[in-house]
Amino acid sequence: MTTVRVAGVGLTPFGVQPERTARDLFAEAGLAAIADSGVDRDDIEALLYGNFMGELAEHQGHQGPLMAEAVGLDVPATRFEAACASSGVALRQAVKNIRNGEADVLLVGGAERMNNLGTAGATEALAIAADDLYEVRAGMTFPGAYALMARAYFDEFGGTREDLAAIAVKNHDNALPNEYAQFRKTITVEQALSAPMIASPLGLFDACPITDGASAAVLVSEDYAKRHDIEATVAVTGTGQGGDKMALQDRGDLATSPAADKAAKQAYEDAGIGPKDVDVAEVHDCFTIAEVLAIESLGFFERGEGITAARDGKTTRSGSLPVNLSGGLKAKGHPVGATGTAQLVEMTKLLRGDHARSDAIPGASVGVCHNAGGTVGSAVVHVLEVVA
Amino acid sequence: MTENVRDAGYDDLLDAIEAGEGFYLRCANGHGSLPPRRACPHCGTQALEQEPLPESGEIETYTVVHVATPEFAEDTPYVTAVVNFGPVRLTGQVRGIDPEDVSTGLVVGVGVEQTATMGERLLIFRPR
Ligand SMILES: [Zn+2]
């Protein structure tokens, strides 16, 4: 089985850019990834592309071929949808296709246009990642769903809004030098605590913003990289995916994310590593409580201990395991279909040493990306390693 | 939501709860689930029987929603809760109590009422 290497990565700025179509966003990210890779564009064999709300946001289904065309490629192109894990599952499929010998060079990525819908429209579009019959019709919103999990977590393990605020403060601080991030300003715990409530106990600063953006990467086989003298020091060495019941009410437990547990276990086994080997992580912090669930599922902290990890400095830049050095979804932004591969982009740069926050992790060789769909009804975890 | 078309199973359950005859589905292995189902989501068995929904349940977790979708704009603030009825949990809105007074463990009964914004049916819980 071949090693899958990350030959090139590309991002658009993440932020409020409602006038830009998804095809324009993806073209920017995709072309940047191809340029960064040094790969002959004619060698790209297929596009695997993630998008969630294209039908609602811009009346556009069947985005695969449209996006291949946007980057000037005449290749088979398929859209993957798993809510906010859409490009994470596209990435997983790309890794499998290269490993099994079907392909040597693939373009993978995602895009999402959200701000043209307005806050109410985007809230509505995001809500359909929940169960329509039993959740959406009861008025459940996406923040509301995570609020239900936050309350369940507090009841089961303890924790406070101050603990959650420390996560937001950390991720905002991390985003400061990230030129692609939506928010590049620090916030304080006091500001987070006094922000308006969205869905108690979650306030405005517990939530990621509504973001337009795209991300892409060129993946190549070990053999292709050698034959074409492609410099690609970072490899995807582990992949895993887990699933769970769609509706929270049907889950065994509301204070954990078993889909991510399964994805992490599979990805670690695949890479032949464990949580203790990980130097740095990018996790799906669409809400502050989501980062807590993620770092516990990834095995970095025991159940009930993830809540204080940021407050105690364990996951800050100077901590033993920096989490979301990019700023995370919280500060970097969350164009949902683009998020999974955006994490791959950020982690690749962190490990290559050309990320604005690479200085925080000198010599780091193992990174993990965790991408969740909906209320973690889907979860994808990838292990990245420097293979030189 | 699709206009004028019933959602078999789901609308049947709401009708039944409205008539005071709420039910859930129990598989041969004792797992509870909600319609429409052809297979138990927990074990896959296809032998499902209707059983009466317990009279009351306990709020397991809840949130006061301040920012809603357009369909619920005029309903805010409202309480969305997941209520444990034993064999199954249900998600709905808590009414008949100040949102500030809602707590986990609160015992509630289930009913069907309308949303303020759109007049759509939804599951509601009231303290009992
Ligand atoms: Zn069963």
Coordinates of C-alpha atoms in Angstrom, one line a residue, chain A residues 119-121 123-125 127 131-141 143-145 147-152 155 197-202 245 247-254, chain B residues 1-2 7 9-11 13-14 33-37 41-42 60-72 78 80-82 88-93 104 115 121-123:
Chain A
T119 CA -28.0 35.0 9.4
A120 CA -31.6 33.6 9.4
G121 CA -31.2 31.9 6.1
T123 CA -29.3 29.3 10.4
E124 CA -32.1 27.5 8.5
A125 CA -29.7 25.9 6.0
A127 CA -30.4 23.3 10.8
D131 CA -33.3 15.3 11.8
D132 CA -36.1 17.2 10.1
L133 CA -39.0 15.3 11.6
Y134 CA -37.9 15.0 15.2
E135 CA -35.5 18.0 15.6
V136 CA -35.9 20.7 13.0
R137 CA -39.7 20.7 13.5
A138 CA -39.2 21.2 17.2
G139 CA -37.3 24.4 16.5
M140 CA -33.8 22.9 17.0
T141 CA -31.1 25.0 15.5
P143 CA -26.3 26.2 18.1
G144 CA -29.4 24.8 20.0
A145 CA -28.2 21.2 19.4
A147 CA -26.3 23.8 23.6
L148 CA -28.2 20.6 24.5
M149 CA -24.9 18.7 24.5
A150 CA -23.2 21.4 26.5
R151 CA -25.8 21.3 29.2
A152 CA -25.7 17.5 29.2
D155 CA -24.6 17.9 34.2
M197 CA -27.0 34.4 24.4
I198 CA -27.7 32.4 21.2
A199 CA -29.0 29.2 22.9
S200 CA -28.2 28.9 26.6
P201 CA -25.6 28.1 27.9
L202 CA -23.9 29.1 24.6
K245 CA -27.7 8.1 15.2
A247 CA -31.0 12.7 16.2
L248 CA -29.6 13.5 19.6
Q249 CA -32.6 11.9 21.2
D250 CA -31.6 8.5 19.8
R251 CA -28.0 8.6 21.0
G252 CA -26.9 6.6 24.0
D253 CA -25.2 9.5 25.6
L254 CA -25.5 13.3 25.0
Chain B
M1 CA -41.9 21.2 4.7
T2 CA -43.9 19.7 1.9
D7 CA -45.5 12.2 6.6
G9 CA -45.5 7.5 10.7
Y10 CA -44.5 10.9 12.0
D11 CA -47.9 12.6 11.5
L13 CA -47.6 9.7 16.0
L14 CA -48.6 13.4 16.4
S33 CA -37.6 4.0 18.7
L34 CA -40.0 6.4 16.9
P35 CA -41.9 6.0 13.6
P36 CA -41.5 5.7 10.7
R37 CA -39.4 2.6 11.2
P41 CA -32.1 1.5 14.7
H42 CA -30.3 -0.1 17.6
E60 CA -32.6 15.3 30.2
T61 CA -31.2 18.4 28.7
Y62 CA -32.6 21.7 27.4
T63 CA -31.6 25.1 25.9
V64 CA -33.3 28.5 25.7
V65 CA -33.1 29.4 22.0
H66 CA -32.8 33.1 21.3
V67 CA -31.6 32.9 17.7
A68 CA -34.0 30.8 15.6
T69 CA -34.6 29.9 12.0
P70 CA -37.2 32.1 10.1
E71 CA -39.9 29.4 10.8
F72 CA -39.5 30.1 14.5
Y78 CA -38.3 29.2 23.5
T80 CA -36.0 23.1 23.3
A81 CA -35.6 20.0 25.4
V82 CA -34.8 16.4 25.1
V88 CA -37.5 6.5 24.0
R89 CA -36.5 10.2 24.2
L90 CA -38.5 12.9 22.5
T91 CA -37.4 16.4 21.4
G92 CA -39.8 19.3 21.7
Q93 CA -40.5 22.7 23.2
T104 CA -33.0 19.0 34.1
T115 CA -45.7 27.2 16.5
R121 CA -47.7 21.4 14.6
L122 CA -44.9 20.5 17.0
L123 CA -44.3 18.3 20.1

